[in-house]
């Protein structure tokens, strides 16, 4: 029998936030040594997704909460398993050395389970994150990441795109009360398209899941816009009812 | 630093098939020894999902194809990652012993990645499967499975239910040409509800993705019904087009 692989398992987290204008992803710095032009080892730095090997007494979700809990406030965040990345050659030998040193293991490969999270990027969250050396990077501007984290990010982005169209997850990224304009900016930032303002407003308001509040923006240069909130429990109630009735509800 | 877990990783496959009447799942026998009433070891047998530890040179999907390739014909099957089950205590100590003996490892825990597959249960597939000691069990009649495989099966069933409503996956389980009645029986078997015949037919035919063939059933007691086929490429083309236009397509 071919020998079974003993492999450390890691968890890597793709955390998306929205700053009102751009889609951001949470990264942490990685310090490593590399041979410089004169052959001597030079200290370098790049960025990676927050991650860790899992520990003996943890399941994967506990591990994801531990990793994120060291950087952000994990109360009420949206967190799901995304995908397992298991190509035996997913990490090149130099990064494999870095991982083995960092975690004091002797692994030839590491299987990683990617988690996917959406958070409300409040000023409090941003401050906490900065204090813990987390960095919010504009997703569009990211050229390279350490290890194979760029491809994990791309996979998460694909999922975010699909989900945004098919599920009301936009509200996980917005403040509890928001204007229709903020919601539209979020859709445009993620989907990378311009959305027709009138259609968007009409479709959203006719969905029946947005509640107009008595409050309006203040201190803005333009005409103050009304705040709305998403009625999640009503949405979920309706979704359960409709699934029972609509046995065919294909996206096509 | 808490020590990182070195753990073998396994792949377990939930394969669904439809025999024209009932929803079936592919199981394999597991032989193990247990102390009988007189204290002597007795050979026993139960059932489990097809599975294996992953090998050194495999990624998870290759492993899933290897596992299934030993039992069924894996050409053109629908196969996806379902979920990772990673609770450190997911397997009781007696089954852990069985796993360690079977795979000649010394693990304290095993993290398993469940795969989810839909196949066309043709007579050829059924015969091949039987020759390879695979068994198709009626999903509704399964009370217990080895290890934690019953909970993996329940999770896959949940996914199948949701998918059946939201995506045209029914056709993965049906022969290439099928009658509307066969399709309806499939929906009823999986969702566990009676579906109104007239509504069902109307909704399906108006979708534009079913093509009526010139062939009809023969050798049946009732009036021969027309055969249909699913136009997958047309569905996918339309789905891409509509996703671009419908930036809000929530299920609720």
Short mmCIF file of C-alpha atoms in Angstrom, two decimals:
data_model
loop_
_atom_site.label_atom_id
_atom_site.label_comp_id
_atom_site.label_asym_id
_atom_site.label_seq_id
_atom_site.Cartn_x
_atom_site.Cartn_y
_atom_site.Cartn_z
CA UNK A 1 0.00 0.00 0.00
CA UNK A 2 1.26 3.50 -0.82
CA UNK A 3 2.00 5.23 2.48
CA UNK A 4 -0.63 7.55 3.84
CA UNK A 5 0.40 11.15 4.21
CA UNK A 6 0.88 12.62 7.64
CA UNK A 7 0.47 16.27 7.08
CA UNK A 8 0.03 19.27 9.28
CA UNK A 9 -3.25 20.98 8.46
CA UNK A 10 -3.48 24.71 8.32
CA UNK A 11 -6.32 27.18 8.29
CA UNK A 12 -6.05 30.37 6.22
CA UNK A 13 -8.66 33.10 6.47
CA UNK A 14 -9.84 35.46 3.76
CA UNK A 15 -11.57 38.33 5.54
CA UNK A 16 -13.34 40.93 3.42
CA UNK A 17 -14.34 44.39 4.59
CA UNK A 18 -15.81 47.44 2.84
CA UNK A 19 -14.60 50.93 3.69
CA UNK A 20 -17.52 52.70 1.97
CA UNK A 21 -15.60 52.95 -1.25
CA UNK A 22 -13.32 49.93 -1.86
CA UNK A 23 -13.37 46.23 -1.13
CA UNK A 24 -10.59 45.39 1.33
CA UNK A 25 -8.97 42.17 2.51
CA UNK A 26 -7.20 41.57 5.82
CA UNK A 27 -3.50 40.70 5.50
CA UNK A 28 -0.63 40.24 7.94
CA UNK A 29 3.09 40.86 7.32
CA UNK A 30 5.41 37.88 6.90
CA UNK A 31 9.12 38.28 7.70
CA UNK A 32 11.57 35.91 6.06
CA UNK A 33 15.25 35.71 5.10
CA UNK A 34 16.54 35.52 1.57
CA UNK A 35 20.01 35.46 0.00
CA UNK A 36 20.87 38.96 -1.26
CA UNK A 37 23.02 39.77 -4.32
CA UNK A 38 26.20 39.26 -2.26
CA UNK A 39 25.00 35.85 -1.04
CA UNK A 40 24.36 37.05 2.52
CA UNK A 41 20.94 36.50 4.09
CA UNK A 42 18.79 39.60 4.01
CA UNK A 43 15.62 40.19 6.02
CA UNK A 44 12.60 40.64 3.75
CA UNK A 45 8.88 41.17 4.23
CA UNK A 46 5.76 40.36 2.25
CA UNK A 47 2.10 39.84 3.07
CA UNK A 48 -0.04 36.78 3.68
CA UNK A 49 -3.53 35.84 4.74
CA UNK A 50 -3.92 35.34 8.49
CA UNK A 51 -3.40 31.63 9.18
CA UNK A 52 -1.94 28.95 11.41
CA UNK A 53 -1.48 25.22 11.71
CA UNK A 54 -4.32 23.68 13.68
CA UNK A 55 -3.60 22.52 17.21
CA UNK A 56 -4.29 19.17 18.84
CA UNK A 57 -7.50 20.05 20.62
CA UNK A 58 -9.03 22.27 17.92
CA UNK A 59 -11.43 21.66 15.11
CA UNK A 60 -10.98 23.85 12.06
CA UNK A 61 -13.57 26.44 12.99
CA UNK A 62 -12.09 26.91 16.46
CA UNK A 63 -8.75 27.36 14.77
CA UNK A 64 -10.17 30.02 12.43
CA UNK A 65 -11.68 31.91 15.38
CA UNK A 66 -8.35 31.70 17.26
CA UNK A 67 -6.44 33.08 14.26
CA UNK A 68 -8.88 35.93 13.68
CA UNK A 69 -9.39 36.61 17.39
CA UNK A 70 -5.73 37.68 17.59
CA UNK A 71 -6.40 40.48 15.10
CA UNK A 72 -10.05 41.51 14.99
CA UNK A 73 -13.25 41.34 17.01
CA UNK A 74 -14.84 38.02 16.00
CA UNK A 75 -18.24 38.58 17.61
CA UNK A 76 -21.05 38.08 15.09
CA UNK A 77 -18.79 37.83 12.07
CA UNK A 78 -19.84 35.82 9.03
CA UNK A 79 -17.43 32.86 8.76
CA UNK A 80 -17.62 29.78 6.52
CA UNK A 81 -15.40 27.06 5.11
CA UNK A 82 -14.41 28.03 1.59
CA UNK A 83 -12.32 25.25 0.07
CA UNK A 84 -9.48 22.88 0.85
CA UNK A 85 -6.23 23.46 -1.05
CA UNK A 86 -4.33 20.19 -1.17
CA UNK A 87 -2.01 20.11 -4.17
CA UNK A 88 1.17 18.40 -2.88
CA UNK A 89 3.21 21.12 -4.62
CA UNK A 90 1.10 24.09 -3.63
CA UNK A 91 3.98 25.60 -1.61
CA UNK A 92 7.46 26.01 -3.10
CA UNK A 93 10.44 24.58 -1.22
CA UNK A 94 11.68 27.93 0.11
CA UNK A 95 8.29 28.77 1.66
CA UNK A 96 8.03 25.20 2.93
CA UNK A 97 11.28 25.82 4.83
CA UNK A 98 9.85 29.00 6.28
CA UNK A 99 6.72 27.14 7.44
CA UNK A 100 8.73 24.30 8.98
CA UNK A 101 10.91 26.77 10.89
CA UNK A 102 8.04 28.96 12.01
CA UNK A 103 5.92 26.09 13.32
CA UNK A 104 8.80 23.80 14.33
CA UNK A 105 7.55 20.92 12.21
CA UNK A 106 9.14 18.82 9.48
CA UNK A 107 6.48 18.61 6.85
CA UNK A 108 6.84 17.90 3.16
CA UNK A 109 3.43 19.30 2.37
CA UNK A 110 0.66 21.19 4.14
CA UNK A 111 -3.01 20.88 3.35
CA UNK A 112 -4.83 24.11 4.07
CA UNK A 113 -8.51 24.73 4.68
CA UNK A 114 -9.46 28.23 3.60
CA UNK A 115 -12.12 30.09 5.55
CA UNK A 116 -14.06 33.02 4.21
CA UNK A 117 -15.29 35.85 6.37
CA UNK A 118 -17.24 39.09 5.97
CA UNK A 119 -16.95 41.81 8.60
CA UNK A 120 -18.26 45.30 9.29
CA UNK A 121 -15.25 47.57 8.94
CA UNK A 122 -16.20 50.01 11.70
CA UNK A 123 -13.66 52.57 13.00
CA UNK A 124 -13.42 50.45 16.18
CA UNK A 125 -12.66 47.33 14.14
CA UNK A 126 -10.06 49.20 12.07
CA UNK A 127 -8.32 50.55 15.20
CA UNK A 128 -8.23 47.13 16.90
CA UNK A 129 -6.89 45.58 13.74
CA UNK A 130 -4.11 48.16 13.41
CA UNK A 131 -3.08 47.63 17.02
CA UNK A 132 -2.71 43.92 16.25
CA UNK A 133 -0.63 44.43 13.08
CA UNK A 134 -3.42 43.51 10.70
CA UNK A 135 -3.58 45.50 7.47
CA UNK A 136 -6.55 46.17 5.22
CA UNK A 137 -5.45 46.11 1.59
CA UNK A 138 -7.43 47.24 -1.42
CA UNK A 139 -8.25 43.93 -3.15
CA UNK A 140 -7.79 45.36 -6.64
CA UNK A 141 -4.26 46.56 -5.90
CA UNK A 142 -2.87 43.22 -4.70
CA UNK A 143 -0.30 41.87 -7.17
CA UNK A 144 1.41 39.14 -5.12
CA UNK A 145 0.99 37.38 -1.81
CA UNK A 146 3.19 34.93 0.09
CA UNK A 147 2.82 31.16 -0.43
CA UNK A 148 -0.19 30.37 -2.68
CA UNK A 149 -2.36 32.94 -0.94
CA UNK A 150 -3.07 34.92 -4.09
CA UNK A 151 -4.92 31.95 -5.58
CA UNK A 152 -6.82 31.41 -2.32
CA UNK A 153 -7.84 35.08 -2.44
CA UNK A 154 -8.98 34.74 -6.06
CA UNK A 155 -11.13 31.76 -5.17
CA UNK A 156 -12.71 33.68 -2.28
CA UNK A 157 -13.41 36.63 -4.56
CA UNK A 158 -15.19 34.36 -7.02
CA UNK A 159 -17.35 33.06 -4.19
CA UNK A 160 -18.06 36.58 -2.96
CA UNK A 161 -19.20 37.62 -6.44
CA UNK A 162 -21.59 34.69 -6.78
CA UNK A 163 -22.93 35.08 -3.27
CA UNK A 164 -23.52 38.80 -3.62
CA UNK A 165 -25.85 38.14 -6.54
CA UNK A 166 -27.66 35.16 -5.03
CA UNK A 167 -27.84 35.90 -1.30
CA UNK A 168 -28.32 39.00 0.85
CA UNK A 169 -24.75 38.96 2.18
CA UNK A 170 -24.07 42.60 1.31
CA UNK A 171 -25.44 43.51 4.73
CA UNK A 172 -22.65 41.60 6.48
CA UNK A 173 -20.25 44.19 5.05
CA UNK A 174 -22.31 47.33 5.72
CA UNK A 175 -23.04 49.18 8.96
CA UNK A 176 -26.37 48.19 10.55
CA UNK A 177 -27.99 51.32 9.12
CA UNK A 178 -26.98 52.35 5.65
CA UNK A 179 -28.11 54.45 2.69
CA UNK A 180 -29.15 52.96 -0.65
CA UNK A 181 -26.16 54.76 -2.14
CA UNK A 182 -23.75 52.95 0.21
CA UNK A 183 -25.32 49.63 -0.76
CA UNK A 184 -24.96 50.46 -4.44
CA UNK A 185 -21.31 51.46 -3.99
CA UNK A 186 -20.70 48.07 -2.37
CA UNK A 187 -22.24 46.20 -5.30
CA UNK A 188 -20.23 48.26 -7.76
CA UNK A 189 -16.97 47.75 -5.86
CA UNK A 190 -17.37 43.97 -5.72
CA UNK A 191 -18.93 43.26 -9.11
CA UNK A 192 -16.78 45.82 -10.88
CA UNK A 193 -19.70 47.15 -12.92
CA UNK A 194 -21.73 50.30 -12.87
CA UNK A 195 -25.23 49.66 -11.56
CA UNK A 196 -28.19 51.67 -12.84
CA UNK A 197 -29.26 53.76 -9.87
CA UNK A 198 -33.01 53.82 -10.51
CA UNK A 199 -33.29 50.08 -11.21
CA UNK A 200 -31.22 49.24 -8.18
CA UNK A 201 -33.32 51.34 -5.82
CA UNK A 202 -36.57 50.00 -7.26
CA UNK A 203 -35.53 46.36 -7.08
CA UNK A 204 -34.25 46.67 -3.53
CA UNK A 205 -37.20 48.55 -2.13
CA UNK A 206 -39.69 46.20 -3.80
CA UNK A 207 -37.95 43.19 -2.24
CA UNK A 208 -39.72 44.02 1.01
CA UNK A 209 -36.68 43.29 3.15
CA UNK A 210 -35.39 46.82 3.56
CA UNK A 211 -36.91 48.93 6.31
CA UNK A 212 -36.76 52.70 6.01
CA UNK A 213 -35.65 54.31 9.29
CA UNK A 214 -36.67 57.72 10.60
CA UNK A 215 -33.04 58.83 10.55
CA UNK A 216 -31.15 60.58 7.80
CA UNK A 217 -27.51 61.29 7.16
CA UNK A 218 -26.14 64.50 8.67
CA UNK A 219 -23.07 66.58 8.04
CA UNK A 220 -22.97 65.66 4.34
CA UNK A 221 -22.49 68.05 1.44
CA UNK A 222 -25.33 66.59 -0.66
CA UNK A 223 -29.01 66.24 0.26
CA UNK A 224 -29.08 63.97 3.35
CA UNK A 225 -30.19 60.44 2.38
CA UNK A 226 -32.45 58.20 4.43
CA UNK A 227 -31.02 55.28 6.40
CA UNK A 228 -32.30 51.75 5.93
CA UNK A 229 -31.83 48.44 7.69
CA UNK A 230 -32.10 44.86 6.47
CA UNK A 231 -34.84 42.71 8.01
CA UNK A 232 -32.92 39.45 8.22
CA UNK A 233 -35.44 37.40 10.21
CA UNK A 234 -38.19 38.31 7.77
CA UNK A 235 -35.96 37.34 4.84
CA UNK A 236 -35.16 33.98 6.41
CA UNK A 237 -38.81 33.26 7.22
CA UNK A 238 -39.82 34.02 3.63
CA UNK A 239 -36.93 32.01 2.19
CA UNK A 240 -38.01 28.92 4.13
CA UNK A 241 -41.62 29.36 2.99
CA UNK A 242 -40.71 29.89 -0.65
CA UNK A 243 -38.32 26.95 -0.80
CA UNK A 244 -41.20 24.71 0.20
CA UNK A 245 -43.36 26.05 -2.60
CA UNK A 246 -40.78 26.57 -5.32
CA UNK A 247 -39.38 23.19 -6.08
CA UNK A 248 -37.74 24.67 -9.17
CA UNK A 249 -35.89 27.90 -8.67
CA UNK A 250 -32.91 27.61 -11.00
CA UNK A 251 -30.73 30.63 -11.54
CA UNK A 252 -30.62 30.26 -15.32
CA UNK B 1 3.47 27.40 21.42
CA UNK B 2 0.83 24.66 21.58
CA UNK B 3 2.02 21.82 19.34
CA UNK B 4 0.62 21.67 15.85
CA UNK B 5 -1.33 18.55 14.99
CA UNK B 6 0.15 16.05 12.59
CA UNK B 7 -2.86 14.22 11.33
CA UNK B 8 -3.56 11.83 8.52
CA UNK B 9 -6.20 13.30 6.24
CA UNK B 10 -8.93 11.16 4.81
CA UNK B 11 -11.42 11.57 2.00
CA UNK B 12 -14.93 10.12 2.37
CA UNK B 13 -17.35 10.11 -0.54
CA UNK B 14 -21.11 10.43 -0.47
CA UNK B 15 -22.34 9.15 -3.83
CA UNK B 16 -26.03 9.51 -4.61
CA UNK B 17 -27.90 7.58 -7.31
CA UNK B 18 -31.57 7.30 -8.27
CA UNK B 19 -33.05 3.96 -9.28
CA UNK B 20 -36.23 5.44 -10.79
CA UNK B 21 -38.05 5.17 -7.51
CA UNK B 22 -35.77 5.73 -4.51
CA UNK B 23 -32.75 7.85 -3.65
CA UNK B 24 -29.76 5.56 -3.04
CA UNK B 25 -26.33 6.05 -1.54
CA UNK B 26 -23.19 4.01 -2.23
CA UNK B 27 -21.80 2.13 0.79
CA UNK B 28 -19.06 -0.42 1.32
CA UNK B 29 -18.89 -3.13 4.00
CA UNK B 30 -16.48 -2.69 6.92
CA UNK B 31 -15.23 -5.77 8.76
CA UNK B 32 -14.04 -5.39 12.32
CA UNK B 33 -13.55 -7.44 15.48
CA UNK B 34 -15.46 -6.93 18.69
CA UNK B 35 -15.53 -8.71 22.04
CA UNK B 36 -18.55 -11.03 22.14
CA UNK B 37 -20.61 -11.94 25.26
CA UNK B 38 -17.99 -14.51 26.28
CA UNK B 39 -15.16 -12.02 25.93
CA UNK B 40 -13.75 -13.60 22.77
CA UNK B 41 -13.23 -11.49 19.67
CA UNK B 42 -16.01 -11.93 17.14
CA UNK B 43 -15.91 -10.81 13.51
CA UNK B 44 -18.58 -8.23 12.77
CA UNK B 45 -19.62 -6.17 9.76
CA UNK B 46 -21.26 -2.80 9.25
CA UNK B 47 -21.34 -0.24 6.44
CA UNK B 48 -19.42 2.93 5.72
CA UNK B 49 -18.99 5.52 3.02
CA UNK B 50 -16.21 4.71 0.53
CA UNK B 51 -13.08 6.44 1.82
CA UNK B 52 -9.33 6.31 2.34
CA UNK B 53 -6.45 8.24 3.79
CA UNK B 54 -4.81 10.44 1.16
CA UNK B 55 -1.44 9.39 -0.19
CA UNK B 56 1.79 11.37 -0.50
CA UNK B 57 1.47 12.36 -4.13
CA UNK B 58 -2.28 13.00 -4.22
CA UNK B 59 -4.40 16.05 -3.83
CA UNK B 60 -7.86 15.48 -2.36
CA UNK B 61 -9.71 15.29 -5.64
CA UNK B 62 -7.29 12.71 -7.02
CA UNK B 63 -7.83 10.76 -3.85
CA UNK B 64 -11.62 10.90 -4.28
CA UNK B 65 -11.32 9.66 -7.88
CA UNK B 66 -9.03 6.84 -6.76
CA UNK B 67 -11.46 5.76 -4.04
CA UNK B 68 -14.48 5.83 -6.35
CA UNK B 69 -12.56 4.38 -9.32
CA UNK B 70 -12.18 1.16 -7.35
CA UNK B 71 -15.97 0.76 -7.23
CA UNK B 72 -17.73 2.65 -10.01
CA UNK B 73 -17.11 4.21 -13.41
CA UNK B 74 -15.96 7.75 -12.64
CA UNK B 75 -16.16 9.15 -16.16
CA UNK B 76 -18.26 12.31 -16.26
CA UNK B 77 -19.54 12.04 -12.71
CA UNK B 78 -20.50 15.13 -10.74
CA UNK B 79 -17.99 15.44 -7.87
CA UNK B 80 -17.45 18.31 -5.42
CA UNK B 81 -15.94 19.03 -2.04
CA UNK B 82 -18.72 19.03 0.53
CA UNK B 83 -17.26 19.89 3.93
CA UNK B 84 -14.33 19.16 6.22
CA UNK B 85 -15.15 17.27 9.41
CA UNK B 86 -12.47 18.05 11.96
CA UNK B 87 -13.80 17.61 15.48
CA UNK B 88 -10.89 16.03 17.41
CA UNK B 89 -13.37 13.55 18.93
CA UNK B 90 -15.34 12.75 15.78
CA UNK B 91 -14.21 9.11 15.87
CA UNK B 92 -14.55 6.99 19.03
CA UNK B 93 -11.48 5.17 20.36
CA UNK B 94 -12.55 1.73 19.10
CA UNK B 95 -12.98 2.96 15.53
CA UNK B 96 -9.76 4.93 15.83
CA UNK B 97 -8.02 1.62 16.61
CA UNK B 98 -9.62 0.07 13.54
CA UNK B 99 -8.41 2.95 11.35
CA UNK B 100 -4.87 2.81 12.75
CA UNK B 101 -4.70 -0.94 12.10
CA UNK B 102 -6.21 -0.75 8.65
CA UNK B 103 -3.94 2.03 7.42
CA UNK B 104 -0.90 1.14 9.57
CA UNK B 105 -0.69 4.57 11.12
CA UNK B 106 -0.66 5.80 14.71
CA UNK B 107 -3.01 8.71 14.69
CA UNK B 108 -4.93 10.24 17.55
CA UNK B 109 -7.35 12.00 15.24
CA UNK B 110 -8.20 12.07 11.58
CA UNK B 111 -9.53 15.08 9.72
CA UNK B 112 -11.76 14.03 6.84
CA UNK B 113 -12.77 15.93 3.75
CA UNK B 114 -16.16 14.77 2.53
CA UNK B 115 -16.84 14.71 -1.19
CA UNK B 116 -20.28 14.69 -2.72
CA UNK B 117 -21.08 12.95 -5.98
CA UNK B 118 -24.11 12.41 -8.21
CA UNK B 119 -24.12 9.53 -10.69
CA UNK B 120 -26.39 7.99 -13.29
CA UNK B 121 -27.37 4.61 -11.84
CA UNK B 122 -27.46 2.70 -15.14
CA UNK B 123 -27.64 -1.14 -15.19
CA UNK B 124 -23.98 -1.13 -16.29
CA UNK B 125 -23.01 1.08 -13.33
CA UNK B 126 -24.99 -1.14 -10.94
CA UNK B 127 -23.32 -4.33 -12.25
CA UNK B 128 -19.80 -2.85 -12.03
CA UNK B 129 -20.52 -1.64 -8.55
CA UNK B 130 -21.75 -5.05 -7.38
CA UNK B 131 -18.66 -6.74 -8.82
CA UNK B 132 -16.55 -4.35 -6.73
CA UNK B 133 -18.49 -4.96 -3.48
CA UNK B 134 -20.21 -1.60 -3.52
CA UNK B 135 -23.79 -1.56 -2.26
CA UNK B 136 -26.56 0.90 -3.08
CA UNK B 137 -28.69 1.49 0.01
CA UNK B 138 -32.02 3.24 0.18
CA UNK B 139 -31.15 6.53 1.95
CA UNK B 140 -34.37 6.58 3.98
CA UNK B 141 -33.72 3.12 5.44
CA UNK B 142 -30.23 3.85 6.83
CA UNK B 143 -30.28 3.84 10.64
CA UNK B 144 -26.57 3.62 11.48
CA UNK B 145 -23.23 3.82 9.71
CA UNK B 146 -19.67 3.17 10.87
CA UNK B 147 -17.54 5.99 12.35
CA UNK B 148 -19.35 9.36 12.04
CA UNK B 149 -20.51 8.61 8.52
CA UNK B 150 -24.20 8.98 9.33
CA UNK B 151 -23.67 12.67 10.11
CA UNK B 152 -21.62 13.13 6.95
CA UNK B 153 -24.49 11.55 4.99
CA UNK B 154 -27.02 13.88 6.65
CA UNK B 155 -24.94 16.90 5.72
CA UNK B 156 -24.75 15.71 2.10
CA UNK B 157 -28.52 15.16 2.02
CA UNK B 158 -29.08 18.71 3.22
CA UNK B 159 -26.87 19.99 0.41
CA UNK B 160 -28.65 17.80 -2.15
CA UNK B 161 -32.02 19.21 -1.07
CA UNK B 162 -30.90 22.81 -1.39
CA UNK B 163 -29.14 22.19 -4.70
CA UNK B 164 -32.10 20.39 -6.23
CA UNK B 165 -34.24 23.48 -5.70
CA UNK B 166 -31.65 26.03 -6.80
CA UNK B 167 -29.67 24.33 -9.57
CA UNK B 168 -30.49 21.93 -12.40
CA UNK B 169 -28.61 19.02 -10.81
CA UNK B 170 -31.51 16.56 -11.14
CA UNK B 171 -30.19 15.68 -14.59
CA UNK B 172 -26.95 14.33 -13.13
CA UNK B 173 -29.03 11.57 -11.52
CA UNK B 174 -31.29 10.77 -14.48
CA UNK B 175 -30.57 8.91 -17.73
CA UNK B 176 -29.71 11.22 -20.65
CA UNK B 177 -33.25 10.90 -21.97
CA UNK B 178 -36.03 10.82 -19.43
CA UNK B 179 -39.77 11.37 -19.09
CA UNK B 180 -41.27 14.23 -17.11
CA UNK B 181 -42.75 11.60 -14.79
CA UNK B 182 -39.25 10.23 -14.01
CA UNK B 183 -38.05 13.74 -13.24
CA UNK B 184 -41.02 14.32 -10.96
CA UNK B 185 -40.42 11.02 -9.13
CA UNK B 186 -36.84 12.15 -8.51
CA UNK B 187 -37.96 15.46 -7.01
CA UNK B 188 -40.49 13.69 -4.84
CA UNK B 189 -37.98 11.07 -3.66
CA UNK B 190 -35.41 13.68 -2.62
CA UNK B 191 -37.63 16.44 -1.25
CA UNK B 192 -40.02 13.99 0.39
CA UNK B 193 -43.09 15.92 -0.76
CA UNK B 194 -45.78 15.30 -3.35
CA UNK B 195 -45.38 17.63 -6.29
CA UNK B 196 -48.41 18.87 -8.22
CA UNK B 197 -48.11 17.19 -11.61
CA UNK B 198 -49.59 19.95 -13.75
CA UNK B 199 -47.58 22.76 -12.15
CA UNK B 200 -44.39 20.77 -12.35
CA UNK B 201 -44.79 20.00 -16.05
CA UNK B 202 -45.71 23.60 -16.85
CA UNK B 203 -42.82 25.12 -14.92
CA UNK B 204 -40.28 22.74 -16.43
CA UNK B 205 -41.41 23.08 -20.02
CA UNK B 206 -41.61 26.88 -19.78
CA UNK B 207 -38.00 27.00 -18.49
CA UNK B 208 -36.84 26.50 -22.09
CA UNK B 209 -34.08 24.10 -21.09
CA UNK B 210 -35.90 20.82 -21.78
CA UNK B 211 -35.89 19.53 -25.34
CA UNK B 212 -38.64 17.16 -26.42
CA UNK B 213 -37.22 14.20 -28.34
CA UNK B 214 -38.94 12.27 -31.12
CA UNK B 215 -38.75 9.11 -29.05
CA UNK B 216 -41.32 7.70 -26.66
CA UNK B 217 -41.28 5.00 -24.02
CA UNK B 218 -42.09 1.51 -25.24
CA UNK B 219 -43.15 -1.68 -23.52
CA UNK B 220 -45.00 0.20 -20.77
CA UNK B 221 -48.52 -0.59 -19.48
CA UNK B 222 -49.65 3.06 -19.55
CA UNK B 223 -49.76 5.47 -22.48
CA UNK B 224 -46.12 5.82 -23.66
CA UNK B 225 -44.64 9.13 -22.50
CA UNK B 226 -42.33 11.35 -24.51
CA UNK B 227 -38.60 11.47 -23.73
CA UNK B 228 -36.84 14.76 -23.00
CA UNK B 229 -33.25 15.86 -22.60
CA UNK B 230 -31.68 18.75 -20.70
CA UNK B 231 -29.90 21.41 -22.75
CA UNK B 232 -27.01 22.08 -20.37
CA UNK B 233 -24.94 24.34 -22.60
CA UNK B 234 -27.94 26.57 -23.26
CA UNK B 235 -28.66 26.73 -19.54
CA UNK B 236 -25.08 27.72 -18.75
CA UNK B 237 -24.99 30.38 -21.45
CA UNK B 238 -28.21 31.92 -20.16
CA UNK B 239 -27.05 31.72 -16.55
CA UNK B 240 -23.91 33.69 -17.37
CA UNK B 241 -25.93 36.29 -19.26
CA UNK B 242 -28.54 36.68 -16.51
CA UNK B 243 -25.98 36.93 -13.72
CA UNK B 244 -24.55 39.94 -15.46
CA UNK B 245 -27.96 41.61 -15.65
CA UNK B 246 -29.45 40.51 -12.34
CA UNK B 247 -27.29 41.96 -9.67
CA UNK B 248 -29.96 41.03 -7.12
CA UNK B 249 -31.36 37.55 -7.41
CA UNK B 250 -31.95 36.57 -3.79
CA UNK B 251 -33.81 33.38 -3.08
CA UNK B 252 -36.08 34.88 -0.44
#
